[in-house]
């Protein structure tokens, strides 16, 4: 979503993005002329008149599970956004019984918070697991 | 999911996703200064409706259409920049 019109979105998709991604962008490119939606999400830059790089993970209930906001010059890490979605999905599927510790990614160990785990995290989770 | 239609300008609906807007609905022309940012993790996102372009079609997208799915909502400064 940006302040650009849907017509500019089409031009961008037709003339550039479709050269990067076969078939063009698959998801909706949203237009927020005036930035009213961006303001509601708290990421609209009033001085520059544009949206900043806000990214929100919204779960199937419509609940915001996480967000990240960057100033324009620095791009996002899409892999990290997808990793977070995967982690939230694991937690949700476990109905909150499992948690994903620092550095978790699919295939790595999850934790099951409870009395048995208190003081024992060090036995199942090592600091090098915080990194890729 | 999203119908092809004239949607007007993008606007918050004035309420959280999946719930009735509280108080007066936000009209297309009304200023939304009074719509407070309500972003907090663990709380519902503000619902909105916005025009969109997708695969050759101009459509209308409402956030609450995606209830039941995971949504990654990304804002960026402008087309023809990187995302």
Coordinates of C-alpha atoms in Angstrom, one line a residue:
Chain A
X1 CA 0.0 0.0 0.0
X2 CA 1.3 3.4 -1.0
X3 CA -0.2 6.9 -1.7
X4 CA 0.1 6.2 -5.5
X5 CA -3.1 5.7 -7.5
X6 CA -4.2 2.3 -8.8
X7 CA -3.3 3.6 -12.3
X8 CA 0.3 4.2 -11.2
X9 CA 0.4 0.8 -9.5
X10 CA -0.7 -0.7 -12.9
X11 CA 2.1 1.2 -14.7
X12 CA 4.7 0.1 -12.2
X13 CA 3.5 -3.5 -12.4
X14 CA 3.3 -3.5 -16.3
X15 CA 6.6 -1.7 -16.9
X16 CA 8.9 -2.9 -14.1
X17 CA 7.6 -5.4 -11.6
X18 CA 6.5 -7.8 -14.2
X19 CA 10.1 -7.9 -15.4
X20 CA 11.2 -9.0 -11.9
X21 CA 8.3 -11.3 -11.1
X22 CA 6.8 -13.5 -13.8
X23 CA 3.2 -12.6 -14.3
X24 CA 3.5 -9.4 -12.2
X25 CA 2.6 -8.9 -8.6
X26 CA 0.1 -11.6 -7.5
X27 CA -1.4 -9.8 -4.5
X28 CA -3.4 -6.6 -4.4
X29 CA -1.5 -3.4 -4.7
X30 CA -3.5 -1.0 -2.5
X31 CA -3.8 2.7 -3.0
X32 CA -4.0 5.1 -0.1
X33 CA -4.2 8.5 -1.7
X34 CA -4.1 11.0 1.2
X35 CA -2.6 8.5 3.5
X36 CA -5.7 8.1 5.7
X37 CA -5.1 4.3 6.1
X38 CA -1.4 5.0 6.8
X39 CA -2.4 7.5 9.5
X40 CA -4.8 4.9 11.1
X41 CA -1.8 2.5 11.3
X42 CA 0.5 5.3 12.6
X43 CA 3.1 5.0 9.8
X44 CA 2.2 8.0 7.6
X45 CA 5.0 10.7 7.4
X46 CA 3.0 14.0 7.5
X47 CA 6.1 16.1 6.5
X48 CA 7.0 14.0 3.5
X49 CA 3.4 13.2 2.6
X50 CA 4.2 9.5 2.1
X51 CA 3.9 6.2 3.9
X52 CA 7.0 4.9 5.7
X53 CA 8.0 1.2 5.4
X54 CA 5.5 -0.2 7.9
X55 CA 4.8 -3.9 7.9
X56 CA 2.1 -5.5 9.9
X57 CA 1.4 -9.2 10.5
X58 CA -2.4 -9.7 11.1
X59 CA -3.7 -13.1 12.2
X60 CA -6.9 -14.8 11.0
X61 CA -8.9 -13.0 13.8
X62 CA -7.7 -9.6 12.6
X63 CA -5.3 -9.2 15.5
X64 CA -2.0 -7.5 14.9
X65 CA 0.7 -10.0 16.0
X66 CA 3.7 -7.9 15.1
X67 CA 4.9 -4.9 13.1
X68 CA 8.0 -3.2 11.9
X69 CA 8.5 0.3 10.7
X70 CA 11.6 1.6 8.8
X71 CA 12.4 4.9 7.3
X72 CA 12.4 4.9 3.5
X73 CA 16.1 4.4 2.6
X74 CA 16.4 0.9 4.1
X75 CA 14.5 -2.0 2.6
X76 CA 12.9 -4.9 4.5
X77 CA 14.0 -8.5 5.0
X78 CA 11.1 -10.4 3.5
X79 CA 12.5 -13.7 4.7
X80 CA 12.3 -12.4 8.3
X81 CA 8.7 -11.3 7.8
X82 CA 7.8 -14.8 6.5
X83 CA 9.7 -16.5 9.3
X84 CA 7.7 -14.5 11.8
X85 CA 4.4 -15.5 10.1
X86 CA 5.6 -19.2 10.2
X87 CA 6.4 -18.8 13.9
X88 CA 3.0 -17.3 14.8
X89 CA 1.4 -20.1 12.8
X90 CA 3.2 -22.7 14.8
X91 CA 2.2 -21.0 18.1
X92 CA -1.4 -20.7 16.9
X93 CA -1.6 -24.4 15.8
X94 CA -0.3 -25.5 19.2
X95 CA -3.1 -23.3 20.8
X96 CA -0.4 -21.4 22.7
X97 CA 1.2 -24.5 24.2
X98 CA 4.4 -24.0 22.2
X99 CA 6.6 -20.9 21.9
X100 CA 9.3 -20.2 19.4
X101 CA 12.6 -19.0 21.0
X102 CA 15.0 -16.5 19.6
X103 CA 16.4 -17.6 16.2
X104 CA 13.6 -20.1 15.7
X105 CA 12.9 -21.1 12.1
X106 CA 11.0 -24.1 10.7
X107 CA 12.7 -27.3 11.8
X108 CA 14.3 -25.8 14.9
X109 CA 13.1 -26.8 18.4
X110 CA 10.1 -25.0 20.0
X111 CA 9.7 -24.5 23.7
X112 CA 6.7 -25.6 25.9
X113 CA 6.5 -23.0 28.6
X114 CA 5.4 -24.4 32.0
X115 CA 6.7 -25.2 35.4
X116 CA 9.1 -27.9 34.1
X117 CA 10.9 -25.4 31.9
X118 CA 11.6 -22.8 34.5
X119 CA 15.4 -22.6 34.9
X120 CA 15.9 -25.3 32.3
X121 CA 15.8 -23.4 29.1
X122 CA 19.6 -23.6 29.0
X123 CA 19.4 -27.3 28.7
X124 CA 17.2 -27.3 25.5
X125 CA 18.2 -24.0 23.9
X126 CA 21.8 -22.8 23.2
X127 CA 22.9 -19.3 22.4
X128 CA 24.2 -20.3 18.9
X129 CA 20.6 -21.2 18.1
X130 CA 19.8 -17.5 18.1
X131 CA 21.6 -17.2 14.8
X132 CA 21.2 -18.8 11.4
Chain B
X1 CA -12.8 -12.4 -2.4
X2 CA -12.4 -8.9 -3.8
X3 CA -15.0 -7.6 -6.2
X4 CA -14.2 -5.4 -9.2
X5 CA -15.9 -2.0 -8.6
X6 CA -15.5 1.7 -8.1
X7 CA -14.5 2.1 -4.5
X8 CA -13.7 5.8 -4.1
X9 CA -10.9 6.8 -1.9
X10 CA -9.1 4.7 0.6
X11 CA -10.4 5.1 4.1
X12 CA -10.5 3.5 7.5
X13 CA -14.0 2.2 8.3
X14 CA -13.7 3.7 11.8
X15 CA -13.6 0.4 13.7
X16 CA -11.4 -2.7 14.2
X17 CA -11.4 -5.6 11.8
X18 CA -14.5 -7.8 12.1
X19 CA -16.4 -5.3 14.3
X20 CA -19.0 -2.6 13.8
X21 CA -17.4 0.9 13.6
X22 CA -17.9 2.7 16.9
X23 CA -19.8 5.9 16.6
X24 CA -20.2 7.7 13.3
X25 CA -18.9 5.9 10.2
X26 CA -16.1 7.7 8.4
X27 CA -17.4 9.2 5.2
X28 CA -15.2 9.6 2.1
X29 CA -15.0 13.3 2.5
X30 CA -14.8 13.6 6.2
X31 CA -11.4 14.4 7.8
X32 CA -10.1 11.4 9.7
X33 CA -8.0 13.4 12.2
X34 CA -10.2 12.0 14.9
X35 CA -9.3 8.4 14.0
X36 CA -6.7 7.6 16.6
X37 CA -3.9 5.2 15.7
X38 CA -4.9 2.0 17.5
X39 CA -2.0 -0.2 16.6
X40 CA -1.0 -2.4 19.5
X41 CA 0.2 -6.0 19.2
X42 CA -2.4 -8.4 20.6
X43 CA -5.2 -5.9 19.6
X44 CA -7.3 -5.9 16.4
X45 CA -6.1 -3.9 13.4
X46 CA -8.1 -0.9 12.2
X47 CA -10.3 -2.0 9.4
X48 CA -10.1 -0.1 6.1
X49 CA -11.4 -0.2 2.5
X50 CA -9.1 0.8 -0.3
X51 CA -8.9 0.7 -4.1
X52 CA -6.4 -1.8 -5.5
X53 CA -4.8 -3.1 -8.6
X54 CA -4.4 -6.8 -9.0
X55 CA -3.5 -8.9 -12.0
X56 CA -5.0 -6.5 -14.6
X57 CA -8.1 -5.6 -12.6
X58 CA -9.1 -2.6 -10.5
X59 CA -10.7 -3.9 -7.3
X60 CA -11.9 -2.9 -3.9
X61 CA -10.2 -4.5 -0.9
X62 CA -11.5 -4.4 2.6
X63 CA -9.2 -5.7 5.3
X64 CA -12.0 -7.7 7.0
X65 CA -12.4 -9.7 3.8
X66 CA -9.2 -11.5 4.9
X67 CA -10.6 -12.7 8.3
X68 CA -9.6 -16.4 8.5
X69 CA -6.3 -15.8 6.7
X70 CA -2.9 -14.4 7.7
X71 CA -2.2 -11.0 6.2
X72 CA 1.1 -9.3 5.6
X73 CA 0.2 -5.6 5.1
X74 CA 3.1 -3.6 3.7
X75 CA 3.3 0.2 3.3
X76 CA 6.0 1.8 1.2
X77 CA 6.9 5.4 0.2
X78 CA 6.1 5.2 -3.5
X79 CA 5.9 3.2 -6.7
X80 CA 9.1 2.8 -8.7
X81 CA 11.1 2.6 -5.5
X82 CA 12.2 -0.6 -3.9
X83 CA 9.9 -2.3 -1.4

